[in-house]
Amino acid sequence: GGVNLMIKPTFIIIGAGKCGTTSLWDLLGQHPEVCMCRPKEPNFFGSDENYAKGWEWYESFFKDVTGKKAIGDVSPQYASFARFPKAPERIARDLPDTKLIYIVRHPLERIKSSYFQALHTRHDMPREFSRCIKEYIYHIDITRYWTVIDTYRKYYEDAKIKVLFFEDFK
């Protein structure tokens, strides 16, 4: 079984980045029976450095859980296997009963949104779209939705994985 946590997320939004995870985190956090991680994106299960900080550090992201029916972690990094390959196995081992939410959007729209964000946040990013996509493969990696779902299906039954579409959510 998993580790006995005092606070265990009942669901995790695993991504994908640039598909509405922040809006979903914000909306769910407004519900009186839901406790969302604050701040967003602890990336506990993905980052070796964060995972090494331990459960007490992770639990500190969940405030006022008393009486809440649902507790959620939102870390789109959990769908980025090129950067965080250990996330699915760690989540499954430590939280075998949690449910997963995976929000996706049209692949080209997701890649374009990721590219525009990178242009504004990274000074080393190539200005040309085609060069950026070739040099920074994570733009493509995150958009391989089937690979992400298939990987998580090794650990979780289909009934525990909910796929949402950004276009419907919007």
Short mmCIF file of C-alpha atoms in Angstrom, two decimals:
data_model
loop_
_atom_site.label_atom_id
_atom_site.label_comp_id
_atom_site.label_asym_id
_atom_site.label_seq_id
_atom_site.Cartn_x
_atom_site.Cartn_y
_atom_site.Cartn_z
CA GLY A 1 0.00 0.00 0.00
CA GLY A 2 0.83 3.65 0.05
CA VAL A 3 2.22 5.86 2.75
CA ASN A 4 -0.20 6.74 5.55
CA LEU A 5 -0.73 10.45 5.15
CA MET A 6 -2.74 12.59 7.44
CA ILE A 7 -3.79 14.59 4.39
CA LYS A 8 -4.21 12.69 1.13
CA PRO A 9 -5.42 14.33 -2.08
CA THR A 10 -8.57 12.63 -3.32
CA PHE A 11 -7.83 13.85 -6.85
CA ILE A 12 -4.88 15.16 -8.85
CA ILE A 13 -5.07 17.31 -11.96
CA ILE A 14 -2.06 15.96 -13.86
CA GLY A 15 -2.16 18.41 -16.75
CA ALA A 16 -1.73 19.21 -19.46
CA GLY A 17 -0.10 22.59 -19.15
CA LYS A 18 -1.71 25.42 -21.15
CA CYS A 19 -5.04 23.55 -21.17
CA GLY A 20 -6.93 25.28 -18.37
CA THR A 21 -5.39 23.76 -15.24
CA THR A 22 -5.16 27.16 -13.53
CA SER A 23 -8.80 27.98 -14.26
CA LEU A 24 -9.88 24.54 -13.06
CA TRP A 25 -7.78 24.96 -9.87
CA ASP A 26 -9.33 28.37 -9.23
CA LEU A 27 -12.93 27.27 -9.85
CA LEU A 28 -12.67 24.11 -7.77
CA GLY A 29 -11.00 26.09 -4.98
CA GLN A 30 -14.11 28.29 -4.73
CA HIS A 31 -16.32 25.30 -3.86
CA PRO A 32 -16.98 25.11 -0.09
CA GLU A 33 -16.43 21.34 0.05
CA VAL A 34 -13.13 21.33 -1.87
CA CYS A 35 -9.62 22.05 -0.61
CA MET A 36 -7.11 22.83 -3.36
CA CYS A 37 -3.34 22.98 -2.92
CA ARG A 38 -2.09 26.51 -2.30
CA PRO A 39 -0.05 27.64 -3.97
CA LYS A 40 -0.80 25.77 -7.18
CA GLU A 41 1.67 23.26 -8.62
CA PRO A 42 3.68 21.77 -5.77
CA ASN A 43 5.07 19.22 -8.27
CA PHE A 44 5.75 16.98 -5.30
CA PHE A 45 5.64 13.68 -7.15
CA GLY A 46 7.54 14.88 -10.21
CA SER A 47 10.52 16.75 -8.79
CA ASP A 48 13.18 14.67 -7.04
CA GLU A 49 14.09 17.73 -4.97
CA ASN A 50 10.49 18.32 -3.84
CA TYR A 51 9.83 14.63 -3.19
CA ALA A 52 12.91 14.50 -0.96
CA LYS A 53 11.40 17.28 1.20
CA GLY A 54 8.92 14.71 2.48
CA TRP A 55 5.24 14.40 3.32
CA GLU A 56 5.14 17.15 5.90
CA TRP A 57 6.31 19.65 3.27
CA TYR A 58 3.69 18.34 0.81
CA GLU A 59 0.89 18.47 3.38
CA SER A 60 1.68 22.14 4.07
CA PHE A 61 0.06 22.99 0.69
CA PHE A 62 -3.36 21.87 1.94
CA LYS A 63 -4.94 24.25 4.43
CA ASP A 64 -8.34 23.95 6.10
CA VAL A 65 -9.13 20.40 5.02
CA THR A 66 -11.55 19.84 7.90
CA GLY A 67 -14.97 18.91 6.56
CA LYS A 68 -13.87 18.92 2.93
CA LYS A 69 -15.14 16.12 0.70
CA ALA A 70 -12.41 16.56 -1.89
CA ILE A 71 -8.73 17.53 -1.69
CA GLY A 72 -6.90 18.38 -4.91
CA ASP A 73 -3.34 18.74 -6.17
CA VAL A 74 -2.83 20.56 -9.47
CA SER A 75 0.58 19.94 -11.02
CA PRO A 76 0.68 19.83 -14.84
CA GLN A 77 4.30 18.70 -14.55
CA TYR A 78 2.97 15.21 -13.75
CA ALA A 79 2.24 14.82 -17.47
CA SER A 80 5.75 15.85 -18.57
CA PHE A 81 7.62 12.56 -18.59
CA ALA A 82 10.69 13.94 -20.34
CA ARG A 83 11.31 16.22 -17.37
CA PHE A 84 9.61 14.27 -14.55
CA PRO A 85 9.57 10.55 -15.42
CA LYS A 86 9.00 9.32 -11.84
CA ALA A 87 5.66 11.09 -11.27
CA PRO A 88 3.20 8.34 -12.36
CA GLU A 89 4.89 5.59 -10.33
CA ARG A 90 5.21 7.79 -7.22
CA ILE A 91 1.58 8.92 -7.39
CA ALA A 92 0.36 5.35 -7.83
CA ARG A 93 2.53 4.03 -4.99
CA ASP A 94 1.71 6.79 -2.50
CA LEU A 95 -1.89 7.57 -3.50
CA PRO A 96 -3.36 4.39 -4.99
CA ASP A 97 -6.95 5.48 -4.28
CA THR A 98 -6.77 8.98 -5.75
CA LYS A 99 -8.56 9.95 -8.96
CA LEU A 100 -6.83 11.69 -11.86
CA ILE A 101 -8.10 14.55 -13.99
CA TYR A 102 -6.35 15.18 -17.30
CA ILE A 103 -7.45 18.27 -19.19
CA VAL A 104 -6.30 18.53 -22.81
CA ARG A 105 -6.94 20.76 -25.81
CA HIS A 106 -6.34 20.77 -29.56
CA PRO A 107 -2.65 19.79 -29.81
CA LEU A 108 -1.58 22.65 -32.08
CA GLU A 109 -3.36 25.21 -29.91
CA ARG A 110 -1.61 23.82 -26.83
CA ILE A 111 1.79 23.95 -28.51
CA LYS A 112 1.16 27.50 -29.74
CA SER A 113 0.11 28.64 -26.26
CA SER A 114 3.18 27.02 -24.72
CA TYR A 115 5.41 28.72 -27.30
CA PHE A 116 3.93 32.17 -26.65
CA GLN A 117 4.32 31.75 -22.90
CA ALA A 118 7.94 30.68 -23.37
CA LEU A 119 8.62 33.74 -25.51
CA HIS A 120 7.51 35.97 -22.63
CA THR A 121 9.19 34.08 -19.80
CA ARG A 122 12.46 32.77 -21.25
CA HIS A 123 15.09 35.06 -22.70
CA ASP A 124 17.00 32.18 -24.32
CA MET A 125 14.00 31.03 -26.35
CA PRO A 126 14.39 31.15 -30.16
CA ARG A 127 11.96 33.65 -31.69
CA GLU A 128 11.15 31.43 -34.69
CA PHE A 129 8.37 28.95 -33.95
CA SER A 130 9.85 26.04 -35.95
CA ARG A 131 13.30 26.42 -34.36
CA CYS A 132 11.79 26.67 -30.89
CA ILE A 133 9.80 23.45 -31.37
CA LYS A 134 12.87 21.59 -32.63
CA GLU A 135 15.16 22.80 -29.82
CA TYR A 136 12.69 22.59 -26.94
CA ILE A 137 11.03 19.22 -27.38
CA TYR A 138 9.01 19.58 -24.18
CA HIS A 139 6.50 21.65 -26.18
CA ILE A 140 5.75 18.47 -28.13
CA ASP A 141 6.30 16.02 -25.25
CA ILE A 142 3.51 17.51 -23.15
CA THR A 143 1.13 17.27 -26.12
CA ARG A 144 1.52 13.50 -26.54
CA TYR A 145 -1.76 12.94 -24.73
CA TRP A 146 -2.11 9.25 -25.50
CA THR A 147 1.37 8.53 -24.09
CA VAL A 148 0.38 10.25 -20.85
CA ILE A 149 -2.95 8.44 -20.55
CA ASP A 150 -1.41 5.09 -21.50
CA THR A 151 1.32 5.52 -18.87
CA TYR A 152 -1.13 6.33 -16.09
CA ARG A 153 -3.36 3.42 -17.18
CA LYS A 154 -0.54 1.08 -16.13
CA TYR A 155 -1.25 2.16 -12.54
CA TYR A 156 -4.91 3.25 -12.50
CA GLU A 157 -8.09 1.70 -13.88
CA ASP A 158 -9.97 3.75 -16.47
CA ALA A 159 -12.73 4.62 -13.99
CA LYS A 160 -10.17 6.63 -11.97
CA ILE A 161 -8.98 8.74 -14.92
CA LYS A 162 -11.20 11.57 -16.16
CA VAL A 163 -10.22 13.28 -19.41
CA LEU A 164 -11.63 16.77 -19.94
CA PHE A 165 -11.40 18.88 -23.07
CA PHE A 166 -10.42 22.53 -22.75
CA GLU A 167 -12.78 23.44 -25.58
CA ASP A 168 -15.74 21.98 -23.63
CA PHE A 169 -14.53 23.48 -20.34
CA LYS A 170 -14.28 26.92 -21.95
#
